[in-house]
């Protein structure tokens, strides 16, 4: 794969264009809150409910925005994506809607629900070993064999722009209720969602402080932002947040995030589970572990200073029932 | 309590007026669907997500619509309500927003989450024994002691009109997506929700067939509609659907429902649990057992004839974690 240049970087105009493209295809997910929870926390907490998005995560936004721009010849050759699960489903379903053949490369140990759903959207799923094989190499091999366009999970202009529509919606939904957002956070793996959100907030709500949120042991963004350069996660860490396991920030996403983010927040797996249980009780929303880290950070006081009004993205809800039951029992 | 007269019946204009009153206070809950689920079912299923409503159920709609119309003197004297839990929370929170003192009479064995939440909204909760005491008598005694306005759970014009806003929103949300609804159903206990919805559909989508849905053993509406007169549930039945245990249709609600409903659908507790698990997997929505009966009826083929496009109201999500875990394990 070729390395990226500055001209590949999305701007707020790309986010606006993406918002037009996904209208009527993506769900305008609600910005939820619980007055009981706000009372307990002592600040106002808004939760963007992306588990209610098509395919159960925000990933449909970027995938659809990317695929809908392919020309006829590209559509015929099909698309290839690699993903731990949510990008897989987003690409598979966007491809299904647009009539594009999709091959998805997923880790063999991805949650059963994500594998099953991806196949349910009509994609050809190819599994690989997360520990011994390089997914980008597997993707490249498949493209060399079958042809097709690789749809990267985060380090691509139109993917970042598509994910940014979630941030744009938060701003618009809050404004419609007369709410000013003091700080916001989104979970980051490769950093595409928070990068897109950062573009939207910079343009439309520049006073809002923007954070990414990561599970303990996978805080490559937090450390990279502090160091001013892209760092890797230490090998050997484990987490129930299967959606947040990229080993290092993306090139494009870090170019945006290092310029715009106030820092990175970290929460533990146990805190993610507790956040899932609170979302169940107070918001009636199903969130997967990796979708709950930003919420966990808010609930556990990780936002620096006086929190004011905080918005977080609950980024996905594709969690196996056994793990969800465990979170409710904790 | 005085018996009701025809002039107490709400019309569609009352629903429209209620929609204006609740705007900005109630959540405009999304009308969800899952393309994967639609594919499996062979028909299109739309789910109105009232668990995402303030207080976790549709009951806030009617309660707010009623309370906001009280005059200054009435507000000062406060309100009294009896409820198995969701109406309790709806009234308590509407009263909290409007600064009205609220006394809520609840069964001592109501789900812990409903008791705790009602107290959390600042209401004075008085418990009674569901099997030996008459809640209406308890309410009358409290009013004679403390004064205040009784806010009935369903058999009251402005309550029915408020609940009907859920139906009006379904019609508007479907129309915005170019969808015609062939049939719809909502869970019924006293019948206020489905009566309000029936008024909205009669005015705005008259070709839609309207059904109520009840748990097995509590099918007083289904039998009453078939008989053309209000019948009681047989004593001794039990169900996990704590929200759907009224023993007979309301007077006002039955006057509307007997004229407008195509019939009553019935589903079992086991089917409700299965519907809760499917909503978890496919919609990422938390539904309580009594909120899932109409969904269960749709999932289990209870709608007569060719289903076409079906809309159901998922009416509430206030379920204790232990029971939800059980539903996911079934």
XYZ file of C-alpha atoms in Angstrom:
660
model
C 0.000 0.000 0.000
C 1.218 3.468 -0.827
C 1.986 5.893 1.932
C -0.352 8.809 2.470
C 0.188 12.461 1.671
C -1.361 15.614 3.041
C -3.678 15.867 0.029
C -5.362 12.660 1.248
C -6.485 14.395 4.447
C -10.195 15.050 4.741
C -11.529 18.497 5.618
C -14.835 19.557 7.116
C -16.198 19.878 3.563
C -15.656 16.150 3.116
C -17.688 15.525 6.258
C -20.503 17.734 4.953
C -20.475 15.917 1.610
C -20.529 12.564 3.411
C -23.548 13.692 5.427
C -25.404 14.342 2.166
C -24.424 10.951 0.745
C -25.505 8.872 3.739
C -28.803 10.707 4.270
C -31.680 8.246 4.004
C -29.279 5.283 4.153
C -27.702 5.662 7.590
C -29.870 5.977 10.692
C -29.937 9.432 12.295
C -29.218 7.869 15.695
C -30.584 9.603 18.800
C -28.488 11.566 21.277
C -29.671 9.989 24.511
C -29.473 11.125 28.100
C -30.910 10.074 31.439
C -32.014 12.741 33.855
C -31.564 10.252 36.695
C -28.001 9.533 35.619
C -27.226 13.237 35.141
C -28.453 13.867 38.666
C -26.196 11.163 40.066
C -23.167 12.286 38.083
C -23.558 15.986 38.772
C -23.051 16.863 35.113
C -24.962 16.449 31.868
C -23.988 13.414 29.812
C -25.172 12.936 26.223
C -24.697 9.586 24.528
C -24.730 9.228 20.731
C -26.390 5.860 20.228
C -24.493 4.284 17.341
C -25.474 0.748 18.353
C -28.781 1.769 16.730
C -26.949 2.483 13.483
C -27.346 0.017 10.606
C -25.103 -3.009 11.304
C -24.923 -2.013 14.974
C -22.021 0.418 14.773
C -20.864 3.751 13.329
C -18.745 1.889 10.759
C -21.622 1.830 8.261
C -21.223 5.597 7.855
C -17.698 5.550 6.478
C -18.194 2.349 4.515
C -21.263 3.633 2.709
C -19.667 7.020 2.042
C -16.686 5.257 0.457
C -18.518 2.606 -1.542
C -21.198 4.897 -2.963
C -18.419 6.856 -4.696
C -17.001 3.842 -6.579
C -17.603 3.979 -10.327
C -19.360 1.237 -12.297
C -16.172 -0.651 -13.203
C -14.942 -0.555 -9.592
C -18.316 -1.723 -8.310
C -18.202 -4.708 -10.653
C -14.731 -5.768 -9.448
C -15.942 -5.667 -5.860
C -14.431 -4.569 -2.559
C -12.108 -6.200 -0.046
C -11.905 -5.200 3.618
C -10.129 -6.418 6.733
C -11.691 -5.842 10.110
C -12.138 -7.236 13.590
C -15.857 -7.117 12.952
C -17.658 -3.796 12.866
C -15.985 -2.389 9.756
C -16.585 -5.833 8.236
C -20.324 -5.539 8.803
C -20.392 -1.905 7.677
C -18.656 -2.685 4.386
C -20.640 -5.888 3.839
C -23.982 -4.152 4.314
C -23.058 -1.053 2.300
C -21.916 -3.401 -0.482
C -25.163 -5.363 -0.220
C -27.248 -2.180 -0.535
C -25.225 -1.017 -3.545
C -25.037 -4.438 -5.214
C -21.245 -4.709 -4.909
C -19.526 -8.075 -4.230
C -17.579 -7.951 -0.950
C -14.799 -10.110 0.451
C -14.135 -9.537 4.136
C -11.038 -10.696 5.984
C -11.737 -11.249 9.675
C -9.828 -12.747 12.585
C -10.917 -16.331 13.219
C -11.543 -15.400 16.880
C -13.796 -12.397 16.175
C -17.072 -12.473 18.159
C -19.408 -15.072 16.680
C -22.130 -12.468 16.205
C -19.845 -10.307 14.038
C -18.799 -13.233 11.836
C -22.376 -14.446 11.437
C -23.747 -10.982 10.705
C -21.075 -10.238 8.102
C -21.952 -13.444 6.266
C -25.647 -12.530 6.687
C -25.053 -9.368 4.652
C -23.960 -11.590 1.779
C -20.192 -11.058 2.052
C -17.598 -13.750 1.414
C -15.779 -13.997 4.776
C -12.140 -15.164 4.807
C -10.711 -15.766 8.290
C -7.077 -15.384 9.377
C -5.083 -15.947 12.551
C -4.802 -12.649 14.452
C -1.524 -13.729 16.088
C 0.439 -15.246 13.199
C -0.869 -13.586 10.017
C -0.797 -9.978 8.827
C -4.293 -8.954 7.730
C -3.037 -6.359 5.290
C -0.923 -9.042 3.582
C -3.929 -11.372 3.436
C -5.955 -8.548 1.868
C -3.235 -7.787 -0.655
C -3.045 -11.467 -1.641
C -6.801 -11.636 -2.178
C -6.790 -8.474 -4.272
C -3.966 -9.883 -6.392
C -6.011 -13.064 -6.882
C -9.535 -11.677 -7.304
C -9.047 -7.983 -8.028
C -11.170 -5.375 -6.241
C -10.776 -2.227 -4.177
C -9.428 -2.412 -0.651
C -11.591 -0.435 1.772
C -9.373 0.388 4.736
C -10.940 0.551 8.185
C -9.754 4.048 9.096
C -6.767 5.445 7.243
C -8.651 6.731 4.235
C -10.106 10.146 3.542
C -13.704 9.151 2.761
C -13.848 6.705 5.653
C -12.798 9.392 8.128
C -15.221 11.862 6.555
C -18.064 9.347 6.810
C -17.395 8.619 10.481
C -17.302 12.385 11.115
C -20.995 12.594 10.296
C -21.651 11.119 13.762
C -19.922 14.156 15.273
C -21.783 16.557 13.003
C -25.086 15.016 14.092
C -24.159 15.335 17.775
C -23.540 19.058 17.304
C -26.786 19.565 15.399
C -28.867 17.490 17.815
C -27.431 19.304 20.831
C -27.942 22.718 19.216
C -31.582 21.874 18.476
C -32.045 21.375 22.222
C -30.086 24.509 23.101
C -27.158 22.548 24.531
C -23.518 23.618 24.351
C -21.065 20.725 24.560
C -17.997 21.432 26.688
C -16.157 18.197 25.989
C -16.649 15.112 23.851
C -14.973 11.758 23.413
C -15.138 8.797 21.076
C -13.496 5.403 21.312
C -10.449 5.014 19.132
C -8.791 2.023 17.577
C -7.273 3.397 14.371
C -8.655 6.834 15.209
C -11.001 7.395 12.260
C -14.142 8.122 14.242
C -12.586 10.686 16.564
C -10.651 12.282 13.670
C -13.877 12.772 11.703
C -15.645 14.087 14.798
C -12.745 16.471 15.453
C -13.177 17.983 11.976
C -16.884 18.552 12.641
C -16.349 20.076 16.080
C -13.477 22.292 14.900
C -15.807 23.806 12.304
C -19.069 23.931 14.214
C -18.261 23.846 17.921
C -14.626 24.925 18.221
C -14.713 25.543 21.977
C -15.488 21.874 22.672
C -12.525 19.907 24.034
C -12.053 16.663 22.091
C -10.656 13.428 23.534
C -10.180 9.914 22.298
C -10.839 6.994 24.637
C -9.050 3.648 24.789
C -8.920 0.503 26.894
C -6.005 0.082 29.307
C -3.149 -1.693 27.536
C -4.257 -0.303 24.163
C -3.630 3.376 24.859
C -1.447 3.974 21.809
C -3.361 7.154 20.975
C -3.073 8.601 24.476
C 0.672 7.963 24.551
C 1.179 9.076 20.943
C -0.688 12.325 21.557
C 1.437 12.986 24.634
C 4.652 12.152 22.772
C 3.698 13.959 19.554
C 4.574 10.900 17.488
C 2.892 7.594 16.640
C 3.712 4.931 19.205
C 2.745 1.265 19.286
C 0.911 -0.676 21.950
C 3.081 -2.968 24.006
C 2.644 -6.488 22.702
C 0.883 -9.053 24.885
C -1.923 -6.867 26.283
C -5.420 -8.277 26.224
C -8.863 -6.670 26.499
C -12.517 -7.569 26.036
C -12.710 -4.525 23.719
C -12.238 -6.502 20.502
C -13.160 -3.448 18.424
C -10.287 -1.348 19.777
C -7.198 -3.435 19.087
C -5.339 -1.564 16.347
C -1.695 -1.470 17.416
C -0.941 2.130 16.447
C -2.738 5.289 15.331
C -3.325 5.643 11.588
C -1.147 8.005 9.557
C -3.966 10.218 8.302
C -5.973 9.965 11.504
C -2.962 10.918 13.624
C -2.252 13.911 11.410
C -5.723 15.174 12.308
C -5.887 13.958 15.894
C -2.451 15.232 16.938
C -3.464 18.717 15.799
C -6.972 18.751 17.279
C -7.300 16.485 20.301
C -6.851 17.651 23.887
C -5.622 14.193 24.875
C -6.508 10.563 25.368
C -8.629 8.998 28.117
C -8.193 5.441 29.345
C -10.615 3.048 31.056
C -10.288 -0.568 32.126
C -12.236 -3.593 30.949
C -14.012 -3.692 34.310
C -15.022 -0.047 33.869
C -16.270 -0.815 30.355
C -18.454 -3.607 31.751
C -19.805 -1.294 34.405
C -20.581 1.284 31.708
C -22.433 -1.401 29.724
C -24.548 -2.191 32.792
C -25.293 1.498 33.400
C -26.270 1.971 29.747
C -28.576 -1.040 30.113
C -30.221 0.365 33.240
C -30.352 4.055 32.412
C -30.423 4.288 28.626
C -31.895 0.889 27.616
C -29.114 0.686 25.070
C -26.967 -2.369 24.274
C -23.295 -1.374 24.001
C -20.361 -3.666 23.264
C -17.225 -3.369 25.422
C -15.230 -1.426 22.822
C -18.247 0.827 22.282
C -18.416 1.696 25.962
C -14.910 2.981 26.742
C -15.653 6.674 26.173
C -18.804 6.292 28.275
C -16.768 4.508 30.953
C -14.257 7.359 30.939
C -17.080 9.862 31.492
C -18.720 7.791 34.223
C -15.421 7.326 36.040
C -14.368 10.963 36.071
C -11.572 10.766 33.498
C -12.401 14.053 31.767
C -9.986 16.684 33.108
C -11.294 19.740 34.932
C -14.913 20.696 35.482
C -16.817 18.359 33.190
C -19.704 20.700 32.278
C -21.713 19.020 29.505
C -20.064 15.949 28.004
C -20.994 14.071 24.834
C -19.652 10.590 24.154
C -20.140 8.267 21.223
C -21.369 4.782 22.128
C -19.812 3.413 18.982
C -21.199 -0.102 18.671
C -23.447 -2.761 20.151
C -22.310 -6.037 18.595
C -21.673 -8.034 21.715
C -22.222 -11.753 22.284
C -25.001 -12.456 24.796
C -22.705 -14.377 27.161
C -20.414 -11.364 27.608
C -23.354 -9.005 28.029
C -24.811 -11.258 30.724
C -21.443 -11.156 32.465
C -21.463 -7.355 32.392
C -24.937 -7.265 33.942
C -23.857 -9.663 36.679
C -20.694 -7.757 37.600
C -64.652 7.487 40.998
C -67.331 8.748 38.641
C -68.207 6.723 35.578
C -67.137 8.050 32.212
C -69.300 9.521 29.489
C -68.861 9.797 25.750
C -67.771 13.424 26.097
C -64.666 12.186 27.946
C -63.468 10.303 24.856
C -60.426 11.738 23.128
C -60.429 12.433 19.392
C -57.549 12.756 16.966
C -57.474 16.496 17.709
C -56.578 15.654 21.300
C -53.665 13.565 20.026
C -52.476 16.441 17.833
C -52.695 18.863 20.757
C -50.779 16.393 22.954
C -48.046 16.150 20.328
C -47.596 19.930 20.539
C -47.479 19.867 24.343
C -44.863 17.122 24.663
C -42.576 18.478 21.930
C -39.138 19.196 23.397
C -40.001 17.306 26.592
C -40.584 13.765 25.326
C -37.953 12.011 23.207
C -38.843 11.587 19.540
C -37.910 7.909 19.742
C -36.553 6.218 16.616
C -38.490 3.744 14.487
C -35.922 0.952 14.254
C -35.569 -1.954 11.890
C -32.949 -4.565 11.068
C -32.391 -5.517 7.456
C -31.001 -8.864 8.626
C -34.113 -9.547 10.676
C -36.415 -8.436 7.844
C -34.617 -10.854 5.546
C -35.114 -13.720 7.978
C -38.760 -12.900 8.637
C -39.722 -12.352 5.014
C -41.532 -9.124 5.855
C -40.603 -5.625 6.977
C -40.792 -5.038 10.715
C -40.567 -1.555 12.238
C -40.092 -1.172 15.986
C -40.976 2.058 17.802
C -38.299 2.261 20.479
C -40.124 3.581 23.544
C -37.548 2.130 25.954
C -35.531 5.158 24.799
C -38.330 7.456 25.979
C -37.780 9.465 29.164
C -38.318 7.128 32.154
C -37.864 4.113 29.867
C -41.433 3.777 28.620
C -44.179 5.492 26.609
C -45.978 6.362 29.861
C -44.158 9.691 30.102
C -46.125 10.920 27.080
C -49.566 10.676 28.656
C -48.382 11.726 32.090
C -46.720 14.892 30.846
C -49.665 15.744 28.594
C -52.000 15.451 31.597
C -49.876 17.221 34.192
C -48.862 20.159 32.024
C -52.561 21.085 31.772
C -53.098 21.345 35.539
C -53.675 24.891 36.763
C -51.579 26.595 39.437
C -53.843 25.571 42.326
C -53.961 21.952 41.156
C -50.194 21.880 40.740
C -49.752 23.078 44.303
C -52.009 20.333 45.706
C -49.997 17.711 43.851
C -50.829 14.517 42.006
C -51.489 10.933 43.074
C -51.055 7.916 40.791
C -51.257 4.156 41.103
C -49.192 1.999 38.804
C -47.273 -1.248 38.502
C -44.259 0.842 37.633
C -44.047 2.547 34.272
C -46.939 4.974 34.764
C -45.436 5.601 38.191
C -42.158 6.699 36.677
C -43.867 8.688 33.945
C -45.977 10.657 36.411
C -43.100 11.063 38.883
C -40.758 12.471 36.250
C -43.376 14.694 34.594
C -44.196 16.041 38.068
C -40.498 16.577 38.777
C -40.058 18.561 35.549
C -43.121 20.681 36.283
C -42.354 21.130 39.994
C -45.474 19.277 41.174
C -45.426 17.082 44.317
C -46.266 13.455 43.441
C -47.430 10.518 45.543
C -47.220 7.184 43.748
C -48.941 4.002 44.886
C -47.076 0.912 43.701
C -47.325 -2.812 44.371
C -44.754 -3.908 46.946
C -43.573 -6.594 44.489
C -43.007 -4.234 41.527
C -39.574 -4.676 39.885
C -36.910 -3.140 42.108
C -35.714 -0.919 39.277
C -39.178 0.630 38.881
C -39.521 1.321 42.608
C -36.021 2.813 42.827
C -36.435 4.939 39.718
C -39.783 6.336 40.859
C -38.218 7.417 44.138
C -35.273 8.778 42.145
C -37.617 11.186 40.368
C -38.482 12.636 43.745
C -41.895 11.032 44.229
C -43.261 9.817 47.555
C -43.804 6.086 46.947
C -46.489 4.254 48.945
C -46.536 0.477 48.479
C -49.551 -1.853 48.711
C -50.185 -5.589 48.476
C -51.219 -6.448 44.913
C -53.191 -9.509 46.096
C -55.093 -8.196 49.121
C -55.508 -4.434 48.594
C -57.366 -2.439 45.933
C -55.040 0.215 44.522
C -57.866 2.544 43.568
C -59.098 2.439 47.180
C -55.575 3.157 48.448
C -55.369 6.123 46.055
C -58.782 7.436 47.133
C -57.736 7.215 50.793
C -54.541 9.155 50.133
C -56.411 11.855 48.214
C -58.906 12.177 51.064
C -55.967 12.574 53.476
C -53.570 14.735 51.444
C -55.670 16.186 48.636
C -54.365 16.190 45.081
C -55.404 15.089 41.613
C -55.526 11.398 40.741
C -53.771 10.704 37.458
C -55.218 7.453 36.158
C -52.961 5.106 34.205
C -55.163 4.784 31.114
C -58.845 5.562 31.484
C -58.548 9.311 31.039
C -58.863 11.420 27.939
C -55.551 13.293 28.103
C -53.619 10.158 29.042
C -54.948 8.285 25.999
C -54.263 11.322 23.788
C -50.690 11.552 25.086
C -49.965 7.873 24.443
C -51.389 8.311 20.948
C -48.481 10.582 20.054
C -46.369 7.408 19.771
C -48.679 6.213 17.002
C -48.650 9.596 15.287
C -44.846 9.568 15.286
C -44.763 6.065 13.795
C -46.941 7.233 10.907
C -44.840 10.351 10.316
C -41.515 8.515 10.590
C -42.652 5.787 8.194
C -44.037 8.327 5.728
C -40.729 10.211 5.743
C -39.100 6.990 4.540
C -41.825 6.283 2.006
C -43.179 3.316 3.977
C -46.849 2.298 4.113
C -47.751 0.333 7.248
C -50.124 -2.567 6.620
C -50.602 -3.566 10.240
C -49.527 -2.338 13.658
C -49.759 -3.542 17.230
C -49.058 -2.234 20.700
C -49.059 -4.019 24.028
C -52.159 -3.444 26.090
C -52.814 -3.569 29.791
C -55.599 -1.022 30.283
C -55.546 -0.260 26.559
C -54.567 3.417 26.596
C -51.556 3.152 24.286
C -53.306 1.193 21.561
C -56.442 3.367 21.856
C -54.373 6.522 21.317
C -52.499 4.893 18.439
C -55.805 3.792 16.903
C -57.010 7.422 16.858
C -53.837 8.482 15.054
C -53.957 5.679 12.495
C -57.674 6.136 11.829
C -56.989 9.757 10.901
C -53.659 9.446 9.120
C -53.295 5.849 7.944
C -56.820 4.418 7.897
C -55.945 1.335 5.829
C -53.592 0.048 8.548
C -55.015 -2.865 10.537
C -54.652 -2.243 14.277
C -54.168 -4.936 16.923
C -53.499 -5.000 20.613
C -51.106 -7.568 22.049
C -51.262 -9.315 25.414
C -49.517 -12.062 27.348
C -51.219 -15.455 27.560
C -53.478 -15.557 30.623
C -54.010 -11.780 30.459
C -55.863 -11.648 27.127
C -58.847 -9.715 28.427
C -58.706 -7.353 25.455
C -58.564 -10.131 22.865
C -61.549 -11.877 24.449
C -63.433 -8.634 25.055
C -62.958 -7.538 21.446
C -64.218 -10.910 20.217
C -67.190 -10.812 22.587
C -67.994 -7.142 22.035
C -68.102 -6.510 25.763
C -65.532 -5.973 28.534
C -64.474 -9.280 30.076
C -62.112 -9.943 32.969
C -58.975 -12.046 33.099
C -59.386 -15.346 34.881
C -57.910 -14.988 38.358
C -54.741 -16.874 39.225
C -52.816 -16.378 35.987
C -49.203 -15.280 36.269
C -46.783 -13.686 33.801
C -43.365 -12.056 33.752
C -45.065 -9.123 31.965
C -45.573 -7.048 35.106
C -46.573 -4.030 33.001
C -49.564 -5.805 31.425
C -51.592 -7.018 34.374
C -54.738 -4.870 34.371
C -57.652 -7.246 34.864
C -60.036 -5.730 32.343
C -60.037 -3.167 29.519
C -60.708 0.431 30.518
C -64.121 1.966 29.882
C -62.915 4.792 27.667
C -60.178 2.748 26.051
C -62.603 -0.062 25.212
C -65.051 2.387 23.676
C -62.285 3.349 21.248
C -60.672 -0.063 20.829
C -63.870 -2.017 20.265
C -64.719 0.337 17.396
C -61.277 0.482 15.801
C -59.208 -2.654 16.473
C -59.085 -5.645 14.138
C -58.486 -7.944 17.108
C -56.110 -8.993 19.850
C -52.866 -10.954 19.524
C -51.475 -13.165 22.267
C -47.921 -14.331 22.992
C -46.451 -16.378 25.818
C -43.855 -15.379 28.386
C -41.344 -17.642 26.626
C -42.044 -15.845 23.346
C -41.620 -12.487 25.081
C -38.205 -13.580 26.357
C -37.226 -14.731 22.887
C -38.326 -11.347 21.511
C -36.185 -9.607 24.134
C -33.165 -11.639 23.005
C -33.843 -10.884 19.343
C -34.187 -7.169 20.112
C -30.864 -7.360 21.955
C -29.123 -9.057 19.026
C -30.730 -7.276 16.099
C -31.817 -3.872 17.390
C -29.446 -3.304 20.357
C -32.495 -2.276 22.321
C -33.350 -3.275 25.899
C -37.028 -4.247 26.154
C -38.865 -5.410 29.264
C -41.124 -8.486 29.013
C -44.367 -6.493 28.907
C -42.807 -4.193 26.320
C -41.983 -7.101 24.033
C -45.345 -8.847 23.586
C -46.349 -7.043 20.371
C -42.859 -7.713 19.000
C -43.165 -11.353 20.054
C -46.516 -11.591 18.256
C -44.912 -10.247 15.070
C -41.878 -12.535 15.338
C -44.070 -15.580 15.929
C -46.459 -15.036 13.039
C -49.515 -13.992 15.013
C -50.611 -11.247 12.609
C -53.402 -12.702 10.446
C -52.995 -12.948 6.681
C -50.064 -11.702 4.613
C -48.101 -9.547 7.043
C -46.777 -6.963 4.550
C -45.129 -4.182 6.579
C -45.743 -4.363 10.313
C -45.041 -1.723 12.960
C -44.992 -2.609 16.656
C -44.448 -0.476 19.721
C -41.731 -1.720 22.054
C -43.400 0.029 24.936
C -40.853 -0.100 27.745
C -37.408 -1.201 28.871
C -37.516 -1.189 32.661
C -36.376 -4.725 33.345
C -34.252 -6.011 36.202
C -30.838 -7.267 35.046
C -31.431 -10.788 36.400
C -34.507 -11.282 34.239
C -32.779 -9.818 31.194
C -29.848 -12.197 31.689
C -32.341 -15.049 31.834
C -33.891 -13.937 28.530
C -30.457 -13.874 26.876
C -29.672 -17.357 28.178
C -32.945 -18.936 27.005
